[in-house]
Short mmCIF file of C-alpha atoms and ligand atoms in Angstrom, two decimals:
data_model
loop_
_atom_site.label_atom_id
_atom_site.label_comp_id
_atom_site.label_asym_id
_atom_site.label_seq_id
_atom_site.Cartn_x
_atom_site.Cartn_y
_atom_site.Cartn_z
CA MET S 1 -29.80 25.98 14.27
CA GLU S 2 -28.50 22.51 15.16
CA ARG S 3 -25.29 21.38 13.44
CA PRO S 4 -25.66 17.93 11.82
CA ALA S 5 -22.82 15.42 12.21
CA TRP S 6 -21.62 15.89 8.61
CA ALA S 7 -21.09 19.66 8.98
CA PRO S 8 -17.52 20.58 10.03
CA ARG S 9 -17.29 22.93 13.02
CA SER S 10 -15.43 25.58 11.04
CA ILE S 11 -18.30 26.36 8.67
CA ASP S 12 -20.68 29.26 8.90
CA ILE S 13 -24.13 27.73 8.69
CA SER S 14 -25.88 31.09 8.76
CA SER S 15 -24.86 32.14 5.25
CA PRO S 16 -25.44 30.22 2.02
CA SER S 17 -22.63 28.40 0.18
CA VAL S 18 -22.31 27.75 -3.54
CA SER S 19 -21.59 24.04 -3.07
CA ARG S 20 -24.58 23.49 -0.74
CA ILE S 21 -26.93 25.43 -3.04
CA TYR S 22 -25.75 23.22 -5.91
CA ASP S 23 -26.30 20.12 -3.75
CA TYR S 24 -29.89 21.28 -3.22
CA TYR S 25 -30.50 21.80 -6.97
CA LEU S 26 -29.31 18.23 -7.50
CA GLY S 27 -31.64 16.84 -4.84
CA GLY S 28 -28.90 16.22 -2.23
CA SER S 29 -29.25 16.45 1.54
CA HIS S 30 -26.08 18.37 2.50
CA ASN S 31 -27.65 21.82 2.65
CA PHE S 32 -29.31 24.14 5.16
CA GLU S 33 -32.40 26.34 5.06
CA VAL S 34 -30.24 29.41 4.15
CA ASP S 35 -28.96 27.49 1.09
CA ARG S 36 -32.44 26.33 0.10
CA GLU S 37 -33.77 29.85 0.45
CA ALA S 38 -31.10 31.24 -1.91
CA ALA S 39 -31.69 28.38 -4.35
CA ARG S 40 -35.46 28.96 -4.35
CA LYS S 41 -34.88 32.68 -4.96
CA ALA S 42 -32.61 31.91 -7.92
CA MET S 43 -35.23 29.49 -9.27
CA GLU S 44 -37.92 32.16 -9.14
CA PHE S 45 -36.09 33.74 -12.08
CA MET S 46 -34.90 30.53 -13.74
CA PRO S 47 -37.20 27.66 -12.77
CA GLY S 48 -35.17 25.28 -14.96
CA LEU S 49 -31.90 25.71 -13.03
CA PRO S 50 -31.84 22.06 -11.82
CA LYS S 51 -32.06 20.95 -15.49
CA ILE S 52 -28.86 22.90 -16.22
CA MET S 53 -27.12 21.23 -13.27
CA GLN S 54 -28.24 17.78 -14.44
CA ALA S 55 -26.97 18.52 -17.97
CA ASN S 56 -23.69 19.65 -16.40
CA ARG S 57 -23.29 16.39 -14.45
CA ALA S 58 -24.24 14.30 -17.50
CA PHE S 59 -21.67 16.16 -19.63
CA MET S 60 -19.02 15.61 -16.95
CA ARG S 61 -19.68 11.87 -16.86
CA ARG S 62 -19.45 11.61 -20.67
CA ALA S 63 -16.23 13.63 -20.69
CA VAL S 64 -14.65 11.41 -17.99
CA ARG S 65 -15.66 8.27 -19.89
CA TYR S 66 -14.23 9.80 -23.07
CA ALA S 67 -10.92 10.65 -21.35
CA ALA S 68 -10.69 7.14 -19.87
CA GLY S 69 -11.41 5.68 -23.31
CA GLU S 70 -8.53 7.74 -24.69
CA GLY S 71 -6.16 6.12 -22.20
CA ILE S 72 -6.21 8.69 -19.39
CA ASP S 73 -6.09 7.14 -15.92
CA GLN S 74 -5.38 10.21 -13.74
CA PHE S 75 -8.01 12.85 -12.95
CA LEU S 76 -7.60 16.15 -11.14
CA ASP S 77 -11.06 17.58 -10.43
CA ILE S 78 -10.89 21.15 -9.08
CA GLY S 79 -14.13 22.58 -7.68
CA SER S 80 -15.39 19.02 -7.29
CA GLY S 81 -18.22 19.94 -4.91
CA ILE S 82 -20.21 17.80 -2.49
CA PRO S 83 -20.23 14.17 -3.71
CA THR S 84 -23.55 13.21 -5.24
CA PHE S 85 -24.80 10.66 -7.76
CA GLY S 86 -22.26 9.47 -10.40
CA ASN S 87 -19.04 11.02 -9.09
CA VAL S 88 -15.84 11.30 -11.11
CA HIS S 89 -14.04 8.50 -9.21
CA GLU S 90 -16.96 6.12 -9.76
CA ILE S 91 -17.07 6.79 -13.50
CA ALA S 92 -13.29 6.83 -13.97
CA GLN S 93 -12.63 3.72 -11.86
CA SER S 94 -15.40 1.71 -13.47
CA ALA S 95 -14.07 2.63 -16.93
CA ARG S 96 -10.43 2.04 -15.88
CA PRO S 97 -9.98 0.07 -12.65
CA GLY S 98 -7.16 1.61 -10.61
CA ALA S 99 -7.64 5.09 -12.12
CA ARG S 100 -6.37 7.76 -9.76
CA VAL S 101 -8.60 10.69 -8.82
CA VAL S 102 -7.81 13.79 -6.74
CA TYR S 103 -10.65 16.12 -5.83
CA VAL S 104 -10.00 19.74 -4.84
CA ASP S 105 -12.42 22.19 -3.29
CA HIS S 106 -12.17 25.18 -0.97
CA ASP S 107 -15.52 24.45 0.67
CA PRO S 108 -15.16 22.55 3.98
CA VAL S 109 -18.44 20.63 3.55
CA ALA S 110 -17.37 19.42 0.10
CA VAL S 111 -13.98 18.34 1.48
CA ALA S 112 -15.39 16.63 4.60
CA HIS S 113 -18.01 14.72 2.65
CA SER S 114 -15.48 13.68 -0.01
CA GLN S 115 -13.18 12.37 2.73
CA ALA S 116 -16.06 10.30 4.10
CA VAL S 117 -16.99 8.89 0.69
CA LEU S 118 -13.35 8.07 -0.20
CA ARG S 119 -12.31 6.50 3.11
CA GLU S 120 -12.01 3.01 1.62
CA ASN S 121 -10.70 4.13 -1.77
CA GLU S 122 -6.91 3.91 -2.00
CA ASP S 123 -6.81 5.46 -5.44
CA ALA S 124 -8.71 8.66 -4.70
CA ASP S 125 -8.33 11.52 -2.26
CA VAL S 126 -9.36 15.14 -1.68
CA VAL S 127 -7.39 18.36 -1.11
CA ALA S 128 -8.73 21.49 0.59
CA ALA S 129 -7.29 24.20 -1.66
CA ASP S 130 -8.05 27.11 -3.93
CA LEU S 131 -7.95 26.96 -7.72
CA LEU S 132 -6.16 30.31 -7.65
CA LYS S 133 -3.18 28.67 -5.91
CA PRO S 134 -2.19 25.95 -8.39
CA GLN S 135 1.18 25.33 -6.73
CA GLU S 136 -0.53 24.42 -3.45
CA ILE S 137 -2.69 21.93 -5.32
CA LEU S 138 0.19 20.42 -7.30
CA GLY S 139 2.47 20.31 -4.26
CA SER S 140 -0.16 18.74 -1.95
CA HIS S 141 0.74 15.32 -0.55
CA GLN S 142 -2.45 13.92 -2.11
CA VAL S 143 -1.41 14.95 -5.65
CA GLN S 144 2.19 13.87 -5.01
CA ARG S 145 0.99 10.45 -3.83
CA LEU S 146 -1.59 9.74 -6.52
CA ILE S 147 -0.77 11.70 -9.67
CA ASP S 148 2.30 11.19 -11.82
CA LEU S 149 2.77 14.59 -13.42
CA LYS S 150 5.02 13.09 -16.08
CA ARG S 151 2.01 11.27 -17.54
CA PRO S 152 -1.20 12.78 -18.99
CA VAL S 153 -3.88 13.95 -16.60
CA ALA S 154 -7.49 14.99 -17.21
CA LEU S 155 -7.97 18.33 -15.48
CA LEU S 156 -11.64 18.99 -14.69
CA LEU S 157 -12.82 22.55 -14.12
CA VAL S 158 -16.52 21.79 -14.21
CA ALA S 159 -18.91 24.56 -13.13
CA ILE S 160 -16.19 26.38 -11.17
CA LEU S 161 -14.65 29.01 -13.46
CA HIS S 162 -17.87 31.05 -13.48
CA PHE S 163 -17.30 31.65 -9.76
CA VAL S 164 -13.93 33.31 -10.40
CA GLU S 165 -13.95 36.99 -11.30
CA ASP S 166 -11.61 38.43 -13.96
CA ALA S 167 -9.96 40.48 -11.21
CA ASP S 168 -8.68 37.19 -9.74
CA ASP S 169 -7.33 36.15 -13.15
CA PRO S 170 -8.68 32.62 -13.61
CA TYR S 171 -6.90 32.52 -17.01
CA ARG S 172 -3.52 32.67 -15.22
CA ALA S 173 -4.41 29.76 -12.91
CA VAL S 174 -5.67 27.63 -15.81
CA ALA S 175 -2.50 28.38 -17.84
CA GLU S 176 -0.27 27.55 -14.86
CA LEU S 177 -2.00 24.18 -14.46
CA ARG S 178 -1.71 23.51 -18.21
CA ASP S 179 2.04 24.18 -18.09
CA ALA S 180 2.47 21.78 -15.16
CA LEU S 181 0.74 18.87 -16.91
CA ALA S 182 2.36 16.39 -19.31
CA PRO S 183 1.66 16.54 -23.07
CA GLY S 184 -1.49 14.61 -23.95
CA SER S 185 -3.33 15.98 -20.89
CA MET S 186 -6.95 17.05 -21.19
CA LEU S 187 -8.93 20.03 -19.96
CA VAL S 188 -12.66 19.55 -19.30
CA VAL S 189 -14.67 22.75 -18.74
CA THR S 190 -18.27 23.77 -18.30
CA HIS S 191 -19.21 27.40 -17.81
CA ALA S 192 -22.36 29.47 -17.38
CA SER S 193 -23.26 32.04 -20.04
CA PHE S 194 -26.24 34.17 -21.03
CA GLU S 195 -25.93 32.43 -24.41
CA GLY S 196 -28.44 29.62 -24.82
CA ILE S 197 -30.68 30.47 -21.86
CA PRO S 198 -34.32 30.11 -23.01
CA LEU S 199 -35.38 33.33 -21.24
CA PRO S 200 -35.05 37.08 -21.71
CA ARG S 201 -31.65 38.20 -20.42
CA GLU S 202 -33.22 40.56 -17.84
CA GLN S 203 -34.94 37.58 -16.23
CA ALA S 204 -31.77 35.48 -16.12
CA GLU S 205 -30.02 38.44 -14.52
CA GLY S 206 -32.30 37.97 -11.50
CA THR S 207 -30.50 34.68 -10.82
CA VAL S 208 -27.10 36.35 -11.21
CA ASP S 209 -28.20 38.94 -8.62
CA VAL S 210 -28.96 36.21 -6.07
CA TYR S 211 -25.32 35.04 -6.25
CA LYS S 212 -24.14 38.66 -6.02
CA ASP S 213 -26.24 39.06 -2.85
CA ILE S 214 -24.55 36.05 -1.23
CA ARG S 215 -21.15 37.48 -2.21
CA ASN S 216 -20.32 34.64 -4.59
CA PRO S 217 -20.86 36.38 -7.91
CA LEU S 218 -21.73 34.24 -10.91
CA ILE S 219 -19.68 35.47 -13.87
CA MET S 220 -21.59 34.93 -17.10
CA ARG S 221 -18.90 34.80 -19.82
CA THR S 222 -19.45 34.76 -23.57
CA ARG S 223 -18.56 31.70 -25.61
CA ASP S 224 -15.41 33.46 -26.87
CA GLU S 225 -14.32 34.30 -23.33
CA ILE S 226 -14.85 30.68 -22.27
CA ALA S 227 -12.93 29.43 -25.33
CA ARG S 228 -9.88 31.41 -24.12
CA PHE S 229 -9.51 28.98 -21.20
CA PHE S 230 -8.49 26.39 -23.80
CA GLU S 231 -5.46 28.33 -25.00
CA GLY S 232 -2.66 25.82 -25.71
CA TYR S 233 -5.15 22.93 -26.11
CA ASP S 234 -6.55 21.43 -29.32
CA MET S 235 -10.31 21.15 -29.06
CA VAL S 236 -11.76 17.64 -29.15
CA GLU S 237 -14.73 17.35 -31.55
CA PRO S 238 -17.38 18.85 -31.48
CA GLY S 239 -15.60 21.74 -29.71
CA LEU S 240 -17.10 24.13 -27.17
CA VAL S 241 -20.87 23.58 -27.46
CA PRO S 242 -24.08 23.59 -25.39
CA MET S 243 -23.62 20.66 -22.98
CA PRO S 244 -26.25 18.25 -24.41
CA ASP S 245 -24.59 18.58 -27.85
CA TRP S 246 -21.22 17.25 -26.65
CA ARG S 247 -20.96 13.58 -27.74
CA PRO S 248 -24.52 12.81 -26.57
CA ASP S 249 -25.67 9.36 -25.44
CA THR S 250 -29.27 10.22 -26.21
CA ALA S 251 -30.96 12.51 -28.73
CA PRO S 252 -30.19 16.13 -27.70
CA GLU S 253 -33.55 17.29 -29.06
CA ASP S 254 -35.22 15.30 -26.27
CA GLU S 255 -33.46 17.43 -23.62
CA ASP S 256 -35.15 20.21 -21.66
CA PRO S 257 -34.55 23.64 -23.33
CA TYR S 258 -32.78 24.85 -20.17
CA SER S 259 -30.03 22.23 -20.58
CA PHE S 260 -28.67 24.16 -23.57
CA SER S 261 -27.68 27.10 -21.32
CA GLY S 262 -23.92 27.66 -21.08
CA PHE S 263 -21.14 25.60 -22.66
CA GLY S 264 -19.04 22.49 -22.23
CA GLY S 265 -15.89 21.38 -24.00
CA VAL S 266 -12.78 19.22 -23.85
CA GLY S 267 -9.29 20.10 -25.07
CA ARG S 268 -6.08 18.08 -25.30
CA THR S 269 -2.47 19.20 -25.44
CA ALA S 270 -0.24 17.86 -28.20
C1 SAM D 1 -21.30 24.33 -8.78
S1 SAM D 1 -20.14 23.39 -7.86
C2 SAM D 1 -19.59 22.24 -9.09
C3 SAM D 1 -19.31 20.86 -8.54
C4 SAM D 1 -18.86 19.83 -9.58
N1 SAM D 1 -17.66 20.24 -10.27
C5 SAM D 1 -19.95 19.62 -10.61
O1 SAM D 1 -19.89 20.25 -11.67
O2 SAM D 1 -20.87 18.86 -10.35
C6 SAM D 1 -18.76 24.50 -7.80
C7 SAM D 1 -17.72 24.11 -6.75
O3 SAM D 1 -16.54 24.91 -6.94
C8 SAM D 1 -16.03 25.25 -5.66
N2 SAM D 1 -15.18 26.44 -5.83
C9 SAM D 1 -15.57 27.69 -6.21
N3 SAM D 1 -14.50 28.50 -6.29
C10 SAM D 1 -13.41 27.75 -5.94
C11 SAM D 1 -12.02 28.04 -5.83
N4 SAM D 1 -11.54 29.25 -6.09
N5 SAM D 1 -11.19 27.03 -5.46
C12 SAM D 1 -11.67 25.78 -5.17
N6 SAM D 1 -12.99 25.47 -5.26
C13 SAM D 1 -13.85 26.43 -5.64
C14 SAM D 1 -17.26 25.46 -4.80
O4 SAM D 1 -16.95 25.34 -3.42
C15 SAM D 1 -18.18 24.37 -5.32
O5 SAM D 1 -18.05 23.19 -4.56
#
């Protein structure tokens, strides 16, 4: 298979990646046939998967606009993915010119493409790092240059925590990040769950199996398990809810039934 110019040399283009599969669901062009094949297999069980991803992106944009409206001008987006339509820096910087944004991802394609998109943007940058190593993220020169940890930050963990198994203790990483951020910081989370999926659970499990097969298991947590990520935060109204129900711009009843799968929420420290 020929390697396109945007694909870093270090990547394995013979096995699927979570970020490239997600790019495909969203209609992007930074994916390979192996990614599309996995995505199509997952969609055989849940044909509405792209609707969930669109609801996820729409939630994220509303949450960033909300944070900016509440005076936050620094954003740390971990598991930021391959840039696509309506990225965090575009939303944040149009709501608050000069807002600082640091993206973090462990996927080389996501990092390389973010670097390309941000080349001319002095107030945004990207770090290649793992959520499970918060000190590497916080100590990176990009965070040191752009984020003032003495002032509130919006920490985005959008559609990433469901790729971290309990054995790797995502709760510890989230708590460590919370403790490093100034009072008044926000946590923005979306997370997959069997709750809300408009299908029999056995059918949805077919999709989960596809991610197991590519050795990137999708961890479907319950609402209560997802709520535990917000320990130490006060929930912003309306709390942890199906994504279209969180401060909607348009009538949630007009949304596709698939968009109500999983949860989104925002918390703020006192
Ligand atoms: C489904 S995408 C979400 C992208 C974006 N946040 C959004 O919601 O549109 C999940 C991203 O998390 C990244 N990711 C998964 N586990 C990670 C980890 N432990 N550390 C850093 N990034 C991770 C993947 O590489 C992928 O780009």
